[in-house]
PDB file of C-alpha atoms in Angstrom:
ATOM      1  CA  UNK U  20     -17.528  92.140 216.087  1.00  0.00           C
ATOM      2  CA  UNK U  21     -14.881  90.944 213.298  1.00  0.00           C
ATOM      3  CA  UNK U  22     -15.162  94.239 211.582  1.00  0.00           C
ATOM      4  CA  UNK U  23     -14.640  96.145 214.942  1.00  0.00           C
ATOM      5  CA  UNK U  24     -11.311  94.225 216.009  1.00  0.00           C
ATOM      6  CA  UNK U  25      -9.873  94.747 212.576  1.00  0.00           C
ATOM      7  CA  UNK U  26     -10.432  98.611 212.776  1.00  0.00           C
ATOM      8  CA  UNK U  27      -9.092  98.765 216.369  1.00  0.00           C
ATOM      9  CA  UNK U  28      -6.076  97.217 215.134  1.00  0.00           C
ATOM     10  CA  UNK U  29      -5.866  99.438 212.131  1.00  0.00           C
ATOM     11  CA  UNK U  30      -5.761 102.415 214.277  1.00  0.00           C
ATOM     12  CA  UNK U  31      -3.494 101.009 217.912  1.00  0.00           C
ATOM     13  CA  UNK U  32      -1.482  99.097 215.833  1.00  0.00           C
ATOM     14  CA  UNK U  33       0.681  97.018 218.165  1.00  0.00           C
ATOM     15  CA  UNK U  34      -0.995  98.540 221.557  1.00  0.00           C
ATOM     16  CA  UNK U  35      -4.693  97.351 219.911  1.00  0.00           C
ATOM     17  CA  UNK U  36      -3.077  94.105 219.841  1.00  0.00           C
ATOM     18  CA  UNK U  37      -2.466  94.162 223.551  1.00  0.00           C
ATOM     19  CA  UNK U  38      -5.597  95.455 224.643  1.00  0.00           C
ATOM     20  CA  UNK U  39      -8.143  93.382 222.775  1.00  0.00           C
ATOM     21  CA  UNK U  40      -6.179  90.315 224.004  1.00  0.00           C
ATOM     22  CA  UNK U  41      -6.531  91.513 227.344  1.00  0.00           C
ATOM     23  CA  UNK U  42     -10.127  92.775 226.672  1.00  0.00           C
ATOM     24  CA  UNK U  43     -10.740  88.839 225.221  1.00  0.00           C
ATOM     25  CA  UNK U  44      -9.224  87.026 228.779  1.00  0.00           C
ATOM     26  CA  UNK U  45     -11.751  89.077 230.553  1.00  0.00           C
ATOM     27  CA  UNK U  46     -15.084  89.112 227.964  1.00  0.00           C
ATOM     28  CA  UNK U  47     -14.355  85.829 226.253  1.00  0.00           C
ATOM     29  CA  UNK U  48     -16.410  86.441 223.193  1.00  0.00           C
ATOM     30  CA  UNK U  49     -13.823  88.901 221.808  1.00  0.00           C
ATOM     31  CA  UNK U  50     -11.439  85.976 220.010  1.00  0.00           C
ATOM     32  CA  UNK U  51      -7.942  85.670 220.485  1.00  0.00           C
ATOM     33  CA  UNK U  52      -8.647  83.446 217.369  1.00  0.00           C
ATOM     34  CA  UNK U  53      -9.485  86.847 214.962  1.00  0.00           C
ATOM     35  CA  UNK U  54      -7.346  89.260 217.030  1.00  0.00           C
ATOM     36  CA  UNK U  55      -3.542  87.440 216.810  1.00  0.00           C
ATOM     37  CA  UNK U  56      -3.706  86.082 212.970  1.00  0.00           C
ATOM     38  CA  UNK U  57      -4.603  89.560 212.070  1.00  0.00           C
ATOM     39  CA  UNK U  58      -1.765  90.994 214.065  1.00  0.00           C
ATOM     40  CA  UNK U  59       0.574  87.858 211.707  1.00  0.00           C
ATOM     41  CA  UNK U  60      -0.877  89.712 208.997  1.00  0.00           C
ATOM     42  CA  UNK U  61       0.345  93.116 209.936  1.00  0.00           C
ATOM     43  CA  UNK U  62       3.446  91.683 210.193  1.00  0.00           C
ATOM     44  CA  UNK U  63       3.133  90.085 206.504  1.00  0.00           C
ATOM     45  CA  UNK U  64       2.456  93.140 205.130  1.00  0.00           C
ATOM     46  CA  UNK U  65       5.060  95.168 207.141  1.00  0.00           C
ATOM     47  CA  UNK U  66       2.788  96.625 209.110  1.00  0.00           C
ATOM     48  CA  UNK U  67       4.201  95.478 212.352  1.00  0.00           C
ATOM     49  CA  UNK U  68       7.205  93.089 213.982  1.00  0.00           C
ATOM     50  CA  UNK U  69       6.160  89.969 214.528  1.00  0.00           C
ATOM     51  CA  UNK U  70       8.099  90.168 218.384  1.00  0.00           C
ATOM     52  CA  UNK U  71       5.877  93.335 218.943  1.00  0.00           C
ATOM     53  CA  UNK U  72       2.497  91.958 218.366  1.00  0.00           C
ATOM     54  CA  UNK U  73       4.034  88.331 220.534  1.00  0.00           C
ATOM     55  CA  UNK U  74       5.118  90.688 223.604  1.00  0.00           C
ATOM     56  CA  UNK U  75       2.071  92.900 223.392  1.00  0.00           C
ATOM     57  CA  UNK U  76      -0.680  90.151 222.831  1.00  0.00           C
ATOM     58  CA  UNK U  77       1.255  88.249 225.552  1.00  0.00           C
ATOM     59  CA  UNK U  78       1.108  90.873 228.180  1.00  0.00           C
ATOM     60  CA  UNK U  79      -2.528  91.832 227.273  1.00  0.00           C
ATOM     61  CA  UNK U  80      -3.662  87.596 227.658  1.00  0.00           C
ATOM     62  CA  UNK U  81      -1.694  87.366 230.956  1.00  0.00           C
ATOM     63  CA  UNK U  82      -3.048  90.661 232.744  1.00  0.00           C
ATOM     64  CA  UNK U  83      -6.416  89.641 232.277  1.00  0.00           C
ATOM     65  CA  UNK U  84      -5.762  85.965 233.024  1.00  0.00           C
ATOM     66  CA  UNK U  85      -3.705  86.638 236.131  1.00  0.00           C
ATOM     67  CA  UNK U  86      -7.177  89.453 236.917  1.00  0.00           C
ATOM     68  CA  UNK U  87      -9.767  86.487 237.484  1.00  0.00           C
ATOM     69  CA  UNK U  88      -7.017  84.332 239.242  1.00  0.00           C
ATOM     70  CA  UNK U  89      -6.465  87.322 241.850  1.00  0.00           C
ATOM     71  CA  UNK U  90     -10.606  87.907 241.253  1.00  0.00           C
ATOM     72  CA  UNK U  91     -11.092  84.249 242.377  1.00  0.00           C
ATOM     73  CA  UNK U  92      -8.842  83.662 245.342  1.00  0.00           C
ATOM     74  CA  UNK U  93      -9.775  87.035 246.637  1.00  0.00           C
ATOM     75  CA  UNK U  94     -13.483  85.956 246.573  1.00  0.00           C
ATOM     76  CA  UNK U  95     -11.977  82.408 248.467  1.00  0.00           C
ATOM     77  CA  UNK U  96     -12.997  78.924 249.011  1.00  0.00           C
ATOM     78  CA  UNK U  97     -14.764  79.407 252.081  1.00  0.00           C
ATOM     79  CA  UNK U  98     -16.916  82.308 250.636  1.00  0.00           C
ATOM     80  CA  UNK U  99     -18.063  80.137 247.641  1.00  0.00           C
ATOM     81  CA  UNK U 100     -18.439  76.758 249.564  1.00  0.00           C
ATOM     82  CA  UNK U 101     -20.876  79.378 251.566  1.00  0.00           C
ATOM     83  CA  UNK U 102     -22.699  80.166 248.302  1.00  0.00           C
ATOM     84  CA  UNK U 103     -22.459  77.423 246.674  1.00  0.00           C
ATOM     85  CA  UNK U 104     -24.463  75.387 249.431  1.00  0.00           C
ATOM     86  CA  UNK U 105     -27.437  78.132 248.781  1.00  0.00           C
ATOM     87  CA  UNK U 106     -27.258  78.177 245.725  1.00  0.00           C
ATOM     88  CA  UNK U 107     -24.747  75.556 243.856  1.00  0.00           C
ATOM     89  CA  UNK U 108     -27.904  73.152 243.016  1.00  0.00           C
ATOM     90  CA  UNK U 109     -28.601  75.473 239.943  1.00  0.00           C
ATOM     91  CA  UNK U 110     -24.810  74.723 239.215  1.00  0.00           C
ATOM     92  CA  UNK U 111     -25.285  71.251 240.010  1.00  0.00           C
ATOM     93  CA  UNK U 112     -22.045  71.425 242.222  1.00  0.00           C
ATOM     94  CA  UNK U 113     -21.935  70.857 246.162  1.00  0.00           C
ATOM     95  CA  UNK U 114     -18.916  72.080 248.507  1.00  0.00           C
ATOM     96  CA  UNK U 115     -17.622  68.450 248.297  1.00  0.00           C
ATOM     97  CA  UNK U 116     -17.080  69.162 244.714  1.00  0.00           C
ATOM     98  CA  UNK U 117     -14.974  72.022 245.425  1.00  0.00           C
ATOM     99  CA  UNK U 118     -13.033  69.857 247.557  1.00  0.00           C
ATOM    100  CA  UNK U 119     -12.057  67.637 244.176  1.00  0.00           C
ATOM    101  CA  UNK U 120     -10.964  70.595 242.269  1.00  0.00           C
ATOM    102  CA  UNK U 121      -8.603  71.122 245.162  1.00  0.00           C
ATOM    103  CA  UNK U 122      -7.119  67.513 245.121  1.00  0.00           C
ATOM    104  CA  UNK U 123      -7.016  67.274 241.185  1.00  0.00           C
ATOM    105  CA  UNK U 124      -5.297  71.268 240.726  1.00  0.00           C
ATOM    106  CA  UNK U 125      -2.899  70.480 243.898  1.00  0.00           C
ATOM    107  CA  UNK U 126      -1.817  67.186 241.382  1.00  0.00           C
ATOM    108  CA  UNK U 127      -2.514  68.345 238.140  1.00  0.00           C
ATOM    109  CA  UNK U 128      -2.683  71.902 238.403  1.00  0.00           C
ATOM    110  CA  UNK U 129       0.447  73.445 236.630  1.00  0.00           C
ATOM    111  CA  UNK U 130      -0.180  70.862 233.174  1.00  0.00           C
ATOM    112  CA  UNK U 131      -3.910  72.038 233.247  1.00  0.00           C
ATOM    113  CA  UNK U 132      -3.362  75.649 233.541  1.00  0.00           C
ATOM    114  CA  UNK U 133      -0.521  75.477 230.634  1.00  0.00           C
ATOM    115  CA  UNK U 134      -2.799  72.839 228.630  1.00  0.00           C
ATOM    116  CA  UNK U 135      -5.667  74.629 229.000  1.00  0.00           C
ATOM    117  CA  UNK U 136      -4.253  78.041 227.612  1.00  0.00           C
ATOM    118  CA  UNK U 137      -4.019  76.664 224.548  1.00  0.00           C
ATOM    119  CA  UNK U 138      -7.413  75.435 224.168  1.00  0.00           C
ATOM    120  CA  UNK U 139      -9.890  77.806 222.879  1.00  0.00           C
ATOM    121  CA  UNK U 140     -13.174  78.520 225.171  1.00  0.00           C
ATOM    122  CA  UNK U 141     -11.478  76.772 227.905  1.00  0.00           C
ATOM    123  CA  UNK U 142      -8.179  79.720 228.068  1.00  0.00           C
ATOM    124  CA  UNK U 143     -10.001  82.472 230.433  1.00  0.00           C
ATOM    125  CA  UNK U 144     -12.212  80.112 232.158  1.00  0.00           C
ATOM    126  CA  UNK U 145      -8.991  77.883 233.852  1.00  0.00           C
ATOM    127  CA  UNK U 146      -7.914  80.788 235.536  1.00  0.00           C
ATOM    128  CA  UNK U 147     -10.661  80.635 237.635  1.00  0.00           C
ATOM    129  CA  UNK U 148     -10.768  77.535 239.617  1.00  0.00           C
ATOM    130  CA  UNK U 149      -6.714  77.753 239.840  1.00  0.00           C
ATOM    131  CA  UNK U 150      -7.976  80.658 242.623  1.00  0.00           C
ATOM    132  CA  UNK U 151     -10.469  79.307 244.386  1.00  0.00           C
ATOM    133  CA  UNK U 152      -8.450  76.076 244.686  1.00  0.00           C
ATOM    134  CA  UNK U 153      -5.469  78.847 245.965  1.00  0.00           C
ATOM    135  CA  UNK U 154      -2.819  76.967 243.165  1.00  0.00           C
ATOM    136  CA  UNK U 155       0.355  78.746 244.533  1.00  0.00           C
ATOM    137  CA  UNK U 156       0.568  82.222 242.292  1.00  0.00           C
ATOM    138  CA  UNK U 157       3.839  81.521 241.156  1.00  0.00           C
ATOM    139  CA  UNK U 158       3.240  77.981 239.665  1.00  0.00           C
ATOM    140  CA  UNK U 159      -0.001  79.709 238.089  1.00  0.00           C
ATOM    141  CA  UNK U 160       2.064  82.959 236.894  1.00  0.00           C
ATOM    142  CA  UNK U 161       4.695  80.943 235.205  1.00  0.00           C
ATOM    143  CA  UNK U 162       2.557  78.199 233.245  1.00  0.00           C
ATOM    144  CA  UNK U 163       0.027  81.133 232.054  1.00  0.00           C
ATOM    145  CA  UNK U 164       3.012  82.967 230.854  1.00  0.00           C
ATOM    146  CA  UNK U 165       4.118  80.075 228.890  1.00  0.00           C
ATOM    147  CA  UNK U 166       1.208  78.759 227.497  1.00  0.00           C
ATOM    148  CA  UNK U 167       0.249  82.632 226.989  1.00  0.00           C
ATOM    149  CA  UNK U 168       3.365  83.220 224.876  1.00  0.00           C
ATOM    150  CA  UNK U 169       3.115  79.980 222.483  1.00  0.00           C
ATOM    151  CA  UNK U 170      -0.969  80.329 221.922  1.00  0.00           C
ATOM    152  CA  UNK U 171       0.186  83.988 220.894  1.00  0.00           C
ATOM    153  CA  UNK U 172       3.336  83.113 219.152  1.00  0.00           C
ATOM    154  CA  UNK U 173       1.510  80.227 217.372  1.00  0.00           C
ATOM    155  CA  UNK U 174      -1.623  82.437 216.204  1.00  0.00           C
ATOM    156  CA  UNK U 175       0.634  85.534 214.684  1.00  0.00           C
ATOM    157  CA  UNK U 176       2.913  83.278 213.295  1.00  0.00           C
ATOM    158  CA  UNK U 177       0.313  81.075 211.166  1.00  0.00           C
ATOM    159  CA  UNK U 178      -1.463  84.785 210.579  1.00  0.00           C
ATOM    160  CA  UNK U 179       2.265  85.805 209.181  1.00  0.00           C
ATOM    161  CA  UNK U 180       2.812  82.422 206.922  1.00  0.00           C
ATOM    162  CA  UNK U 181      -0.917  82.796 205.488  1.00  0.00           C
ATOM    163  CA  UNK U 182      -0.621  86.429 204.615  1.00  0.00           C
ATOM    164  CA  UNK U 183      -4.064  87.567 202.726  1.00  0.00           C
ATOM    165  CA  UNK U 184      -5.718  83.979 203.714  1.00  0.00           C
ATOM    166  CA  UNK U 185      -5.261  84.660 207.572  1.00  0.00           C
ATOM    167  CA  UNK U 186      -8.792  84.585 207.802  1.00  0.00           C
ATOM    168  CA  UNK U 187      -8.584  81.029 206.752  1.00  0.00           C
ATOM    169  CA  UNK U 188      -7.430  80.161 210.327  1.00  0.00           C
ATOM    170  CA  UNK U 189     -10.285  82.146 212.095  1.00  0.00           C
ATOM    171  CA  UNK U 190     -12.993  79.913 211.319  1.00  0.00           C
ATOM    172  CA  UNK U 191     -11.886  76.439 212.286  1.00  0.00           C
ATOM    173  CA  UNK U 192     -10.192  77.811 215.672  1.00  0.00           C
ATOM    174  CA  UNK U 193     -13.759  79.587 216.190  1.00  0.00           C
ATOM    175  CA  UNK U 194     -15.319  76.459 215.772  1.00  0.00           C
ATOM    176  CA  UNK U 195     -12.790  74.670 218.298  1.00  0.00           C
ATOM    177  CA  UNK U 196     -14.029  76.890 220.552  1.00  0.00           C
ATOM    178  CA  UNK U 197     -17.691  76.977 220.078  1.00  0.00           C
ATOM    179  CA  UNK U 198     -17.640  73.428 220.499  1.00  0.00           C
ATOM    180  CA  UNK U 199     -15.983  73.714 223.960  1.00  0.00           C
ATOM    181  CA  UNK U 200     -18.181  76.213 225.470  1.00  0.00           C
ATOM    182  CA  UNK U 201     -21.394  73.946 223.565  1.00  0.00           C
ATOM    183  CA  UNK U 202     -19.575  70.670 225.303  1.00  0.00           C
ATOM    184  CA  UNK U 203     -19.009  72.139 228.914  1.00  0.00           C
ATOM    185  CA  UNK U 204     -22.963  73.319 229.010  1.00  0.00           C
ATOM    186  CA  UNK U 205     -24.106  70.601 227.326  1.00  0.00           C
ATOM    187  CA  UNK U 206     -22.415  68.811 230.408  1.00  0.00           C
ATOM    188  CA  UNK U 207     -24.109  71.154 233.159  1.00  0.00           C
ATOM    189  CA  UNK U 208     -27.406  70.240 231.257  1.00  0.00           C
ATOM    190  CA  UNK U 209     -27.041  66.456 231.855  1.00  0.00           C
ATOM    191  CA  UNK U 210     -25.679  67.267 235.450  1.00  0.00           C
ATOM    192  CA  UNK U 211     -29.048  69.084 236.144  1.00  0.00           C
ATOM    193  CA  UNK U 212     -31.508  66.984 234.678  1.00  0.00           C
ATOM    194  CA  UNK U 213     -30.070  63.685 236.368  1.00  0.00           C
ATOM    195  CA  UNK U 214     -30.082  65.746 239.814  1.00  0.00           C
ATOM    196  CA  UNK U 215     -33.549  67.442 239.179  1.00  0.00           C
ATOM    197  CA  UNK U 216     -34.142  62.976 238.253  1.00  0.00           C
ATOM    198  CA  UNK U 217     -32.496  61.823 241.468  1.00  0.00           C
ATOM    199  CA  UNK U 218     -34.730  64.569 243.697  1.00  0.00           C
ATOM    200  CA  UNK U 219     -38.192  63.276 242.247  1.00  0.00           C
ATOM    201  CA  UNK U 220     -36.803  59.308 242.897  1.00  0.00           C
ATOM    202  CA  UNK U 221     -36.195  59.739 246.318  1.00  0.00           C
ATOM    203  CA  UNK U 222     -39.471  61.892 247.007  1.00  0.00           C
TER     204      UNK U 222
END
């Protein structure tokens, strides 16, 4: 995948940065940890401007995050709650959990969105509960924009600073992203097993 990303960026330049960062937020397996450091590397080679790659990457990433947020808002909590009542056991969630998410976002929503936009593996995911919790649009978009610009600028800046060694950045960040996703999967498995064991004990 890395070679395809680099070929796309070589051919499309700054426009390609925006397109790939948009796709990265809709299809997370495309990592921003590869896209933005390469964009920073292209700046170090005089092929792009730093402001250009940061603006393009931020716009693409912002649009992708907004897509998930508005999709979740469109589905809505009531429709989700009905689905959870029928199928939530496999996700180890209940309608009561949805109420807890609402309360949590009411208190920590802005900080959660801003913080998670800076964490590989959670950058895209945070848009979904924010939408389901009906987090105010203005707050969501503002903190998403701030977090997105910080993230893209940091990765591009590191790629620019590292120059020919920009690839050294993708590996460690890629492991962080994998560890976060793996951790979420393990939590889900732990809850699923515990839920199944609890049902057996009550029978």
